[in-house]
Amino acid sequence: MSFLTLKFPRIAGRIELENCISRPTMSLSGCPHVANFKAVNGSSPYRLILTYFVSCSTQAAVKRKAQSCLCHVCGQLDLRLHSCLYCVFFGCYTAGHIHDHAKATKHNLAVDLTYGAVYCYSCGDYVYDQEFEAIAKEEKTKAAKFVGTPCSVHAFLSWEVTASEAQLLRQNPKRRKITSNSTIGLRGLINLGNTCFMNCIVQALTHTPLLRDFFLADKHHCQMASSDQCLVCEMSRVFQEFYSGLRSVHIPYRLLHLVWTHARHLAGYEQQDAHEFFIAALDVLHRHCKGHNGVSGNNPHLCNCIIDQIFTGGLQSDVTCQSCRGISTTVDPFWDISLDLGPSGSHSKSTLSSSSTSSAPIPNADLSVDSNSSGSSTSSGSVNNGDSGLLSPTGFEDVPTSLDDCLRRFTRPEHLGTNSKIKCSRCHSYQESTKQLTMKKLPLVACFHLKRFEHSNRFRKKISTFIAFPHELDMTPYVSSHRRANGIKNQSHSSTLLSTSDNKYSLFAVVNHHGTIETGHYTCYVRQHKDQWFKCDDALITKSSVQDVLHSEGYLLFYHKRILEYE
Amino acid sequence: MIEPVCCVADRRREKVHQNIKMDLSWKVKDVQMRAVINQKLIETGEKERLKELLRNKLIECGWRDQLKAHCKDVVRRKGIEHVTVDDLVAELTPKGRELVPDDVKKELLQRIKAFLAQQASI
Ligand SMILES: [Zn+2]
Ligand SMILES: [Zn+2]
Ligand SMILES: [Zn+2]
Ligand SMILES: [Zn+2]
Ligand SMILES: [Zn+2]
Ligand SMILES: [Zn+2]
């Protein structure tokens, strides 16, 4: 399409003018010819051309631009049209018509009508005059407001160096370029006595792309009374250590000490559970982001700290009364999803339990009863059909063998049984009901905890069955709107409602437990440079492959969203 | 009766000429069409929106960073004193075109088609 040529102007032959003296360097000082022009005419001709033909901010200007933006020689409109700054003659750059005009009239300055840049024929290149640049910026902002472009990524990437940053850059002249074989970001961690459970979580966290970006961009502004009590500050230091380029082993004793002080139940030199440590670490980090030390009472769902921005998702629970079909819906925040591996129906009562009890700061969230709002989905007695359709699909009825099995089981409707009747808010009586969990809000980083450790009063054992997990995961089937629509009606119409690409995830870290429940060891696979995998075994880091990762047992699986939406 | 060869040749030439004429008028039409579409795109503000969309997509997919890195390489190779925008344009244009991901082109094409369909129905 011709439109693309706007972005990629074609090659233009350079013309040599007799008075072409020197090649300019690209700086903001402009050139003497622009200075001469401004001395005689001021900068208003430039601004006029911009407002009428480059960055329009009135309907009249837009109309004029639409009608008059074509070459006065050949009538073409997309050969890098330029306007003479002196006499507003329009000519193509690519076909040389503006060059001809400059040569014939000695009008040596022309404005590019796509971007507003100024070309000087005497200098033989575009020139950058500070005052013109400022005008261009101003008019561009006005025009953007007028057009109302909904969301621009520019807000997310314009980094204008401040004086202090410039100073820092000057003081630290050493630059590092990350190449595809660079090992920056990889560092072994000393085991401080059964602390491999912590080391593998530190490895997973330091390889969480969004968390890395946050810390390396120095975004943490400490809210704690003293910064050496702040776990976020410590994480910040750990990131500095990891990405310093040093290859020696790092000793995370300060981190361990801080976690011990702030999550007392983890203190001591026994082997701890990596999952428990992960949740505890997130909780302390979340509290310290907000600057408080004690137990956080606030609802992490509404928190905008970096931890909640990255890890918090919303789990919807729909309880359907079997008598009146009324559905009461609650949404609870979660940081991870614990998945049962044993045979279904054994003792896997509430699948949410593990995550809600271990992630302590979660009170019940916004409880809303929408018995009639979701009228379309509660229609007639079809819920039952949908239920039974989901309850007895083939294969995973007894033991799940893949992450998808686990997630399907996690999100299918479950009969709460005759012993646990719930008071229905619609028909106001105690009734049997079914409960279904679905993903109301997907987190940016999804952490899946495969419940390999079974604890009961009488025994503790480890489930070592192989659970296949994918490299790329699509969460669409488990999203509330999709799952419920599918459970109730046939699959066809619901899938068109949402674009599936938004729910795709990539695997970036896997924590493994080796050995038995009594004597075990943790290691972690982390991803670098999009597709390289490394195995972190405390101080030892070895190159690995995605096959190794996918064939490993898997205890904690970390996925990150492939596409991030703008806020 | 057998037609004289010269007549056949004449007819053929005629036909070729006709074709050329048709082709020419089609070209003229094409130019006019492009002008009208361009005018509509600008008037409605759609062009600015498309440009913004393209810009965002190219940033998101890393195209911009790739091209920027390439620019830096060219400047470093030639020396800042000896490089003009035209030099950069010449070196980068083929690369830039080649690196635009297909789904970005596709999405843009779809948007333009949708716009034209909507305009045609007015
Ligand atoms: Zn002129
Ligand atoms: Zn022209
Ligand atoms: Zn000049
Ligand atoms: Zn801090
Ligand atoms: Zn928080
Ligand atoms: Zn009821």
XYZ file of C-alpha atoms and ligand atoms in Angstrom:
695
model
C 0.000 0.000 0.000
C 1.155 3.450 -0.773
C 0.720 4.270 2.857
C 3.786 2.290 3.767
C 5.930 4.477 1.638
C 5.303 7.283 4.064
C 7.288 5.411 6.636
C 10.053 4.351 4.321
C 10.820 7.135 1.953
C 12.482 6.014 -1.197
C 16.020 6.783 -2.078
C 16.620 10.194 -3.462
C 19.417 11.323 -5.684
C 21.449 14.007 -4.045
C 21.924 17.187 -6.027
C 25.030 19.220 -5.761
C 24.599 22.957 -5.465
C 27.413 25.354 -6.227
C 27.235 26.841 -2.773
C 27.360 23.526 -1.021
C 30.156 24.218 1.412
C 30.319 21.771 4.237
C 28.641 18.654 5.445
C 26.819 19.412 8.668
C 26.844 17.222 11.716
C 23.507 16.272 13.122
C 23.194 18.594 16.067
C 20.531 20.852 17.463
C 22.425 23.996 16.563
C 20.757 24.168 13.166
C 22.778 25.832 10.437
C 23.703 29.404 9.477
C 21.155 29.325 6.634
C 18.278 28.658 8.992
C 19.650 31.353 11.283
C 19.698 33.787 8.329
C 16.172 32.821 7.392
C 14.920 33.382 10.931
C 16.690 36.728 11.171
C 14.746 37.966 8.143
C 11.415 36.138 8.359
C 11.169 34.904 11.926
C 9.894 31.433 12.668
C 6.260 32.028 11.779
C 6.510 30.707 8.174
C 7.707 27.418 9.615
C 4.884 27.277 12.125
C 2.304 28.106 9.454
C 3.446 25.308 7.186
C 3.356 22.925 10.129
C -0.123 23.853 11.302
C -1.651 23.724 7.830
C 0.130 20.834 6.206
C 1.931 18.696 8.762
C 0.310 18.649 12.186
C -3.260 19.864 11.750
C -5.307 20.673 14.790
C -8.434 22.167 13.213
C -10.949 20.657 10.803
C -10.319 23.478 8.322
C -6.608 22.733 8.288
C -7.245 19.026 7.805
C -9.491 19.795 4.858
C -6.911 22.057 3.290
C -4.185 19.491 3.811
C -6.309 16.772 2.205
C -6.920 18.880 -0.882
C -3.616 20.575 -1.453
C -0.910 18.116 -0.492
C 0.397 17.137 -3.901
C 3.427 17.966 -5.955
C 3.018 21.164 -7.964
C 5.031 19.617 -10.783
C 3.840 16.018 -11.165
C 0.725 15.826 -9.007
C 1.990 12.862 -6.985
C 1.219 12.783 -3.317
C 3.497 10.255 -1.726
C 7.017 10.776 -2.993
C 8.210 12.475 0.188
C 6.455 15.727 -0.431
C 8.318 18.837 0.743
C 7.300 22.458 0.928
C 9.597 25.373 0.184
C 9.964 27.344 3.381
C 10.165 30.626 1.439
C 7.257 30.420 -1.001
C 5.221 27.315 0.024
C 5.896 25.564 -3.264
C 5.191 21.811 -2.986
C 7.488 19.324 -4.685
C 8.484 15.673 -4.429
C 11.798 14.887 -2.855
C 12.089 11.435 -4.389
C 11.453 12.655 -7.939
C 13.603 15.726 -7.352
C 10.914 18.345 -8.016
C 11.618 20.220 -4.804
C 15.334 20.099 -5.633
C 14.633 21.671 -9.023
C 12.701 24.436 -7.337
C 15.491 25.111 -4.852
C 18.040 25.271 -7.617
C 15.940 27.565 -9.811
C 14.873 29.994 -7.098
C 17.825 29.748 -4.673
C 15.210 29.000 -1.985
C 17.497 26.780 0.017
C 15.201 25.536 2.811
C 12.398 22.995 2.484
C 10.071 21.382 5.024
C 9.293 17.675 4.899
C 5.487 17.476 4.977
C 5.380 14.104 6.683
C 7.513 14.812 9.715
C 8.201 18.529 9.628
C 11.971 18.207 9.355
C 13.843 21.028 7.588
C 16.193 20.324 4.699
C 18.919 22.813 3.879
C 20.151 22.754 0.283
C 23.255 24.747 1.149
C 24.255 22.192 3.763
C 23.041 19.194 1.776
C 21.189 17.567 4.641
C 18.381 17.932 7.127
C 19.193 20.402 9.852
C 17.907 20.579 13.384
C 17.176 23.991 14.759
C 16.296 24.080 18.421
C 13.520 26.633 18.024
C 11.980 24.792 15.047
C 12.172 21.515 16.918
C 10.296 23.031 19.843
C 7.605 24.394 17.523
C 7.264 21.005 15.827
C 6.838 19.267 19.153
C 4.236 21.752 20.300
C 2.164 21.439 17.125
C 2.452 17.675 17.136
C 1.038 17.501 20.658
C -1.845 19.746 19.652
C -2.560 17.636 16.594
C -2.443 14.381 18.551
C -5.022 15.803 20.929
C -7.186 16.892 18.004
C -7.084 13.518 16.263
C -7.559 11.813 19.589
C -5.278 8.844 18.986
C -6.437 6.579 21.797
C -3.247 5.276 23.334
C 0.236 5.958 22.292
C 3.147 3.834 23.325
C 5.292 6.932 23.271
C 4.273 7.664 26.809
C 5.926 4.368 27.737
C 9.216 4.795 26.018
C 10.275 8.375 25.802
C 13.263 8.694 28.048
C 14.606 12.161 28.140
C 17.835 12.174 29.998
C 17.747 14.386 33.061
C 20.769 16.343 34.195
C 21.489 13.933 37.029
C 21.177 10.929 34.729
C 23.536 12.536 32.249
C 25.932 13.104 35.105
C 25.698 9.456 36.140
C 26.330 8.318 32.593
C 29.388 10.527 32.388
C 30.703 9.234 35.704
C 30.211 5.626 34.593
C 31.511 5.512 31.055
C 31.567 1.721 30.858
C 28.733 0.403 28.660
C 27.613 -3.161 28.288
C 25.960 -4.512 25.222
C 23.876 -7.602 25.821
C 24.669 -10.037 23.053
C 22.900 -13.309 22.448
C 25.687 -15.295 24.075
C 26.122 -12.992 27.037
C 25.883 -14.604 30.447
C 24.866 -11.401 32.196
C 22.006 -12.156 34.536
C 23.283 -15.579 35.484
C 24.827 -16.046 38.901
C 25.105 -18.983 41.191
C 23.895 -18.683 44.775
C 25.665 -20.196 47.779
C 23.603 -22.640 49.771
C 23.590 -21.304 53.319
C 22.512 -24.624 54.779
C 19.366 -26.093 53.275
C 18.493 -22.831 51.583
C 18.109 -24.206 48.086
C 14.341 -23.568 48.462
C 15.165 -19.862 48.642
C 17.848 -19.915 45.951
C 15.535 -21.364 43.351
C 12.870 -18.731 44.077
C 15.491 -15.971 43.853
C 16.531 -17.383 40.477
C 12.932 -17.452 39.273
C 12.283 -13.894 40.469
C 15.465 -12.456 38.986
C 14.460 -13.954 35.642
C 10.939 -12.575 35.670
C 11.168 -10.083 32.790
C 8.834 -7.443 34.194
C 10.372 -7.579 37.632
C 13.835 -7.272 36.112
C 12.747 -4.236 34.102
C 11.294 -2.666 37.216
C 14.410 -3.107 39.304
C 16.962 -2.339 36.618
C 15.061 0.861 35.847
C 15.531 1.789 39.494
C 11.798 2.199 40.051
C 11.623 1.340 43.730
C 11.275 4.407 45.916
C 11.634 3.186 49.422
C 8.690 3.748 51.745
C 10.120 1.883 54.715
C 11.376 3.651 57.822
C 14.844 2.290 57.201
C 15.876 1.019 53.845
C 18.081 -1.754 55.219
C 14.960 -3.343 56.668
C 13.290 -3.271 53.256
C 13.124 -6.514 51.308
C 12.361 -4.607 48.098
C 15.587 -2.640 48.489
C 17.395 -5.914 49.067
C 15.842 -7.390 45.919
C 17.029 -4.289 44.115
C 20.577 -5.013 45.316
C 20.241 -8.654 44.296
C 19.260 -7.551 40.789
C 22.289 -5.255 40.684
C 24.447 -8.202 41.700
C 22.894 -10.492 39.104
C 23.214 -8.043 36.244
C 26.593 -6.558 37.215
C 28.411 -8.880 34.847
C 30.264 -10.542 37.710
C 30.383 -14.291 37.404
C 31.394 -15.231 40.914
C 28.930 -16.868 43.247
C 26.639 -14.543 45.154
C 25.942 -15.065 48.848
C 22.346 -14.089 49.616
C 22.730 -13.881 53.384
C 21.135 -10.440 53.747
C 18.106 -11.602 51.808
C 17.771 -14.706 53.950
C 18.137 -12.655 57.096
C 15.438 -10.203 55.976
C 13.013 -12.952 55.051
C 13.614 -14.579 58.414
C 12.906 -11.343 60.254
C 9.763 -10.574 58.294
C 8.338 -14.055 57.800
C 9.133 -15.709 61.100
C 7.566 -19.031 60.249
C 10.346 -19.599 57.743
C 13.217 -18.967 60.140
C 15.592 -21.792 60.962
C 17.912 -24.061 59.098
C 15.512 -26.824 58.123
C 14.532 -27.473 54.574
C 11.497 -25.364 53.733
C 8.953 -25.567 50.997
C 9.851 -23.490 47.963
C 6.228 -22.680 47.271
C 5.645 -21.464 50.784
C 8.766 -19.358 50.534
C 7.630 -17.879 47.235
C 4.281 -16.779 48.645
C 5.904 -15.449 51.827
C 8.463 -13.500 49.782
C 5.744 -11.943 47.628
C 3.815 -11.003 50.738
C 6.790 -9.314 52.395
C 7.719 -7.572 49.139
C 4.136 -6.349 48.719
C 4.066 -5.024 52.295
C 7.406 -3.297 51.976
C 6.414 -1.671 48.684
C 3.694 0.058 50.627
C 6.054 0.854 53.457
C 4.506 -1.201 56.197
C 6.088 -3.879 58.176
C 3.333 -5.780 59.883
C 0.599 -7.954 58.505
C -0.988 -6.316 55.532
C -4.657 -5.812 56.031
C -5.399 -4.210 52.739
C -6.720 -6.169 49.868
C -3.860 -6.989 47.531
C -6.349 -7.131 44.693
C -6.629 -3.378 44.750
C -2.956 -2.815 45.425
C -0.884 -1.340 42.623
C 2.530 -2.270 43.949
C 4.818 -3.948 41.442
C 4.230 -7.377 42.980
C 0.464 -7.092 42.610
C 0.743 -5.566 39.174
C 2.716 -8.576 38.014
C 1.473 -11.545 40.017
C -2.119 -10.841 41.021
C -4.941 -12.420 39.107
C -8.633 -12.645 39.938
C -10.329 -15.958 40.530
C -14.064 -16.029 40.045
C -16.142 -18.449 42.028
C -19.683 -19.120 40.864
C -21.904 -20.991 43.255
C -25.091 -22.162 41.552
C -28.079 -23.067 43.648
C -29.478 -26.403 42.439
C -32.964 -25.376 43.387
C -33.427 -21.929 41.861
C -30.407 -21.761 39.517
C -29.378 -18.494 41.104
C -25.665 -17.868 40.818
C -23.690 -16.018 43.428
C -20.362 -14.824 42.231
C -17.289 -13.795 44.158
C -13.913 -12.765 42.871
C -10.812 -13.412 44.907
C -7.289 -12.270 44.177
C -4.568 -14.868 43.841
C -0.823 -14.945 43.409
C -0.554 -18.551 42.379
C -2.718 -21.496 41.501
C -2.284 -24.723 43.396
C -3.264 -27.754 41.383
C -4.207 -31.167 42.729
C -2.456 -34.154 41.207
C -4.157 -37.019 43.017
C -7.226 -38.897 41.861
C -10.204 -36.582 41.728
C -12.767 -36.731 44.477
C -10.318 -38.178 46.978
C -9.764 -35.224 49.230
C -9.341 -32.421 46.753
C -12.086 -30.392 48.261
C -11.395 -26.766 47.705
C -8.719 -26.283 45.145
C -8.329 -22.676 46.148
C -7.543 -23.532 49.749
C -3.833 -23.839 49.409
C -3.347 -20.548 47.698
C -5.715 -18.625 49.921
C -4.329 -19.965 53.141
C -0.713 -19.629 52.224
C -1.051 -16.231 50.679
C -2.137 -14.850 53.987
C -3.151 -11.306 53.079
C -6.234 -12.303 51.155
C -9.547 -11.542 52.767
C -12.729 -12.199 50.878
C -12.884 -9.724 48.070
C -15.783 -7.949 46.475
C -18.667 -10.269 47.050
C -21.332 -9.671 44.529
C -24.435 -11.686 43.905
C -25.640 -11.495 40.381
C -28.547 -13.828 40.308
C -30.238 -12.000 37.517
C -27.570 -9.870 35.897
C -26.056 -12.770 34.028
C -29.470 -13.825 32.841
C -28.280 -15.202 29.584
C -26.040 -17.712 31.199
C -28.489 -18.893 33.823
C -31.129 -19.767 31.285
C -33.304 -22.784 32.022
C -32.073 -26.116 33.228
C -29.225 -26.383 30.802
C -26.640 -25.817 33.510
C -26.909 -29.403 34.516
C -26.265 -30.634 31.039
C -23.281 -28.398 30.820
C -22.056 -29.613 34.173
C -22.265 -33.248 33.374
C -20.641 -32.603 30.051
C -17.674 -31.146 31.858
C -17.658 -33.552 34.730
C -17.138 -36.640 32.704
C -14.927 -35.948 29.751
C -12.603 -38.739 28.895
C -9.145 -39.184 30.239
C -8.466 -37.142 33.314
C -11.272 -38.427 35.481
C -8.877 -40.216 37.783
C -5.357 -38.792 37.516
C -4.288 -35.713 35.558
C -1.275 -36.147 33.324
C -0.816 -32.634 32.024
C -1.076 -29.048 33.131
C -4.132 -28.692 30.912
C -5.772 -31.643 32.668
C -5.084 -29.972 35.990
C -6.462 -26.640 34.837
C -9.556 -28.219 33.327
C -10.176 -29.997 36.579
C -9.527 -26.804 38.492
C -12.112 -24.891 36.500
C -14.870 -27.455 36.126
C -18.096 -27.241 38.153
C -17.957 -29.258 41.305
C -20.903 -30.533 43.310
C -20.585 -29.358 46.838
C -22.452 -32.392 48.128
C -25.374 -32.922 50.456
C -23.339 -32.312 53.580
C -22.354 -28.824 52.651
C -25.562 -27.051 51.845
C -25.200 -23.353 51.334
C -27.754 -20.689 52.047
C -28.845 -19.343 48.697
C -29.143 -15.600 48.567
C -31.900 -15.791 46.027
C -34.336 -18.379 47.320
C -33.164 -17.877 50.911
C -32.974 -21.525 51.805
C -30.214 -24.047 52.343
C -29.684 -25.885 49.112
C -27.225 -28.119 47.380
C -25.104 -26.256 44.936
C -22.300 -26.511 42.441
C -19.224 -24.378 42.473
C -17.049 -23.404 39.549
C -13.767 -21.526 39.582
C -12.628 -19.560 36.555
C -10.093 -16.855 35.747
C -11.757 -13.493 35.950
C -8.516 -11.609 35.539
C -5.366 -13.221 34.235
C -2.141 -12.187 35.963
C 0.852 -11.018 33.951
C 2.898 -13.787 35.498
C 1.073 -17.008 36.228
C 2.623 -19.299 38.806
C 1.317 -22.859 38.950
C 2.016 -24.944 41.995
C 1.732 -28.671 41.345
C 0.748 -30.130 44.693
C 3.301 -32.907 44.825
C 3.365 -33.070 48.600
C 0.474 -34.723 50.329
C 0.131 -33.975 53.976
C -2.372 -35.679 56.189
C -2.509 -36.584 59.851
C -1.233 -40.053 59.169
C 1.222 -39.709 56.331
C 3.229 -37.358 54.171
C 4.145 -38.416 50.724
C 5.368 -37.061 47.448
C 3.537 -37.578 44.173
C 6.140 -37.960 41.469
C 3.891 -38.604 38.481
C 4.895 -36.918 35.275
C 2.797 -33.894 34.460
C 3.349 -32.573 30.968
C 3.471 -28.803 30.737
C 3.783 -26.756 27.571
C 6.319 -24.203 26.458
C 3.498 -21.912 25.345
C 0.251 -21.937 27.254
C -3.107 -20.602 26.150
C -5.264 -19.675 29.112
C -8.350 -18.853 27.056
C -10.242 -22.052 27.992
C -10.016 -21.137 31.686
C -11.101 -17.523 31.428
C -14.441 -16.853 33.130
C -16.371 -15.582 30.130
C -15.167 -18.408 27.955
C -15.431 -21.254 30.441
C -18.915 -20.493 31.657
C -20.279 -19.776 28.220
C -18.856 -23.081 27.044
C -20.187 -25.000 29.964
C -23.667 -23.778 29.372
C -24.076 -23.481 25.661
C -22.323 -25.126 22.808
C -18.841 -23.968 21.973
C -19.393 -22.149 18.731
C -20.625 -18.676 19.537
C -18.636 -17.928 22.646
C -15.216 -18.343 21.126
C -15.835 -15.525 18.715
C -16.309 -13.119 21.594
C -12.692 -12.875 22.600
C -9.456 -12.746 20.795
C -7.358 -15.659 21.905
C -4.002 -14.054 21.336
C -4.366 -11.991 24.486
C -4.261 -15.036 26.726
C -1.058 -16.663 25.543
C 1.749 -17.335 27.982
C 5.394 -18.402 27.713
C 7.261 -20.545 30.171
C 10.248 -18.788 31.729
C 11.141 -20.650 34.917
C 10.553 -24.075 36.440
C 11.388 -25.069 40.006
C 12.013 -28.769 40.603
C 12.125 -30.837 43.748
C 14.388 -33.863 43.762
C 14.329 -36.693 46.237
C 11.801 -37.595 48.863
C 9.695 -35.509 51.144
C 12.201 -36.000 53.970
C 15.460 -35.385 52.160
C 15.062 -33.313 49.098
C 16.802 -30.711 47.040
C 15.510 -27.873 44.876
C 16.835 -26.692 41.533
C 15.497 -24.205 39.043
C 15.509 -23.806 35.284
C 15.524 -20.207 34.054
C 15.192 -18.751 30.606
C 17.585 -16.166 29.165
C 17.463 -14.265 25.851
C 14.037 -15.629 24.935
C 15.108 -19.174 24.139
C 18.171 -20.208 26.131
C 17.727 -22.280 29.240
C 20.014 -22.701 32.222
C 19.830 -24.974 35.192
C 20.563 -23.314 38.519
C 21.655 -25.736 41.195
C 22.728 -23.445 44.029
C 26.237 -22.289 43.124
C 26.335 -24.278 39.907
C 24.839 -23.007 36.684
C 24.817 -25.200 33.605
C 23.493 -24.754 30.105
C 20.364 -26.686 29.413
C 17.746 -27.103 26.737
C 14.040 -26.559 26.508
C 13.642 -30.337 26.154
C 15.354 -30.877 29.504
C 13.020 -28.343 31.036
C 9.854 -29.817 29.562
C 10.870 -33.319 30.619
C 11.604 -32.325 34.175
C 9.163 -33.198 36.930
C 8.006 -29.652 37.623
C 6.971 -28.308 41.001
C 6.460 -24.597 40.381
C 5.843 -23.445 36.830
C 6.242 -19.793 35.926
C 4.631 -18.402 32.798
C 4.485 -14.809 31.630
C 1.955 -13.207 29.385
C 3.148 -12.736 25.840
C 1.208 -9.588 25.093
C 0.801 -6.819 27.612
C -2.039 -4.386 27.317
C -1.615 -0.705 28.012
C -3.052 0.637 31.194
C -11.915 -15.987 -48.621
C -8.609 -15.712 -46.983
C -7.942 -12.453 -45.260
C -4.836 -10.608 -46.399
C -2.014 -10.902 -43.886
C -1.615 -7.146 -43.723
C -5.200 -6.787 -42.517
C -4.627 -9.310 -39.770
C -1.472 -7.481 -38.762
C -3.353 -4.219 -38.785
C -6.090 -5.641 -36.654
C -3.551 -7.017 -34.271
C -1.813 -3.684 -34.038
C -5.157 -2.064 -33.473
C -5.890 -4.437 -30.697
C -2.529 -3.838 -29.060
C -3.128 -0.133 -29.284
C -6.530 -0.534 -27.786
C -5.047 -2.510 -24.984
C -2.409 0.125 -24.407
C -5.056 2.796 -24.418
C -7.140 0.857 -21.960
C -4.101 0.312 -19.875
C -3.301 4.014 -19.944
C -6.815 5.054 -19.011
C -6.723 2.483 -16.226
C -3.521 4.039 -14.999
C -4.993 7.493 -15.044
C -7.982 6.157 -13.161
C -5.665 4.514 -10.681
C -3.906 7.801 -10.020
C -7.219 9.589 -9.594
C -8.455 6.850 -7.314
C -5.363 7.060 -5.181
C -5.770 10.815 -4.887
C -9.389 10.461 -3.786
C -8.556 7.770 -1.249
C -5.665 9.751 0.100
C -7.876 12.806 0.455
C -10.498 10.799 2.319
C -7.868 9.253 4.577
C -6.567 12.670 5.524
C -9.947 14.408 5.848
C -11.338 11.810 8.210
C -8.202 11.715 10.313
C -7.912 8.013 9.528
C -4.442 8.485 8.091
C -3.136 9.863 11.367
C -4.759 7.023 13.271
C -3.269 4.445 10.918
C 0.132 6.034 11.237
C -0.140 5.921 14.987
C -1.252 2.290 14.840
C 1.631 1.369 12.594
C 4.069 3.252 14.755
C 2.847 1.440 17.869
C 2.918 -1.950 16.202
C 6.425 -1.407 14.932
C 7.612 -0.363 18.348
C 5.914 -3.327 19.996
C 7.421 -5.911 17.699
C 10.924 -4.535 18.143
C 11.197 -3.230 14.589
C 12.060 0.242 15.779
C 14.832 -0.972 18.060
C 16.275 -3.147 15.318
C 16.328 -0.279 12.881
C 17.746 2.091 15.440
C 20.587 -0.310 16.162
C 21.223 -0.604 12.462
C 21.252 3.189 12.137
C 23.832 3.432 14.874
C 25.989 0.883 13.095
C 25.857 2.872 9.866
C 26.689 6.131 11.630
C 29.543 4.488 13.482
C 30.899 2.931 10.312
C 30.787 6.109 8.229
C 31.574 8.528 11.024
C 29.088 11.103 12.249
C 30.751 13.796 10.124
C 30.241 11.907 6.911
C 26.690 10.700 7.021
C 23.497 12.371 5.835
C 19.864 11.485 6.293
C 19.811 10.483 2.629
C 22.653 8.023 3.261
C 20.722 6.497 6.129
C 17.518 6.366 4.112
C 19.352 4.632 1.285
C 20.929 2.048 3.561
C 17.958 1.411 5.788
C 14.982 1.437 3.444
C 15.406 -2.069 2.032
C 16.147 -3.462 5.456
C 13.251 -1.575 7.020
C 10.753 -2.861 4.496
C 11.984 -6.387 4.828
C 11.750 -6.394 8.598
C 8.107 -5.331 8.844
C 6.329 -8.430 10.183
C 3.634 -9.907 7.958
C 0.918 -9.706 10.565
C 1.552 -5.985 10.954
C 1.110 -5.528 7.212
C -1.955 -7.716 7.307
C -3.550 -5.829 10.155
C -2.952 -2.523 8.453
C -4.315 -3.776 5.170
C -7.424 -4.977 6.946
C -7.901 -1.620 8.592
C -7.535 0.172 5.266
C -9.952 -2.220 3.563
C -12.469 -1.762 6.341
C -12.113 2.000 6.010
C -12.669 1.882 2.261
C -15.694 -0.380 2.618
C -17.166 1.984 5.151
C -16.459 4.996 2.912
C -17.981 3.278 -0.109
C -21.193 2.625 1.767
C -21.650 6.286 2.677
Zn 10.371 28.628 -3.017
Zn 6.682 15.748 -8.146
Zn 22.350 25.165 5.971
Zn 12.900 -0.150 49.967
Zn 0.852 -4.869 46.743
Zn -31.536 -20.765 45.355
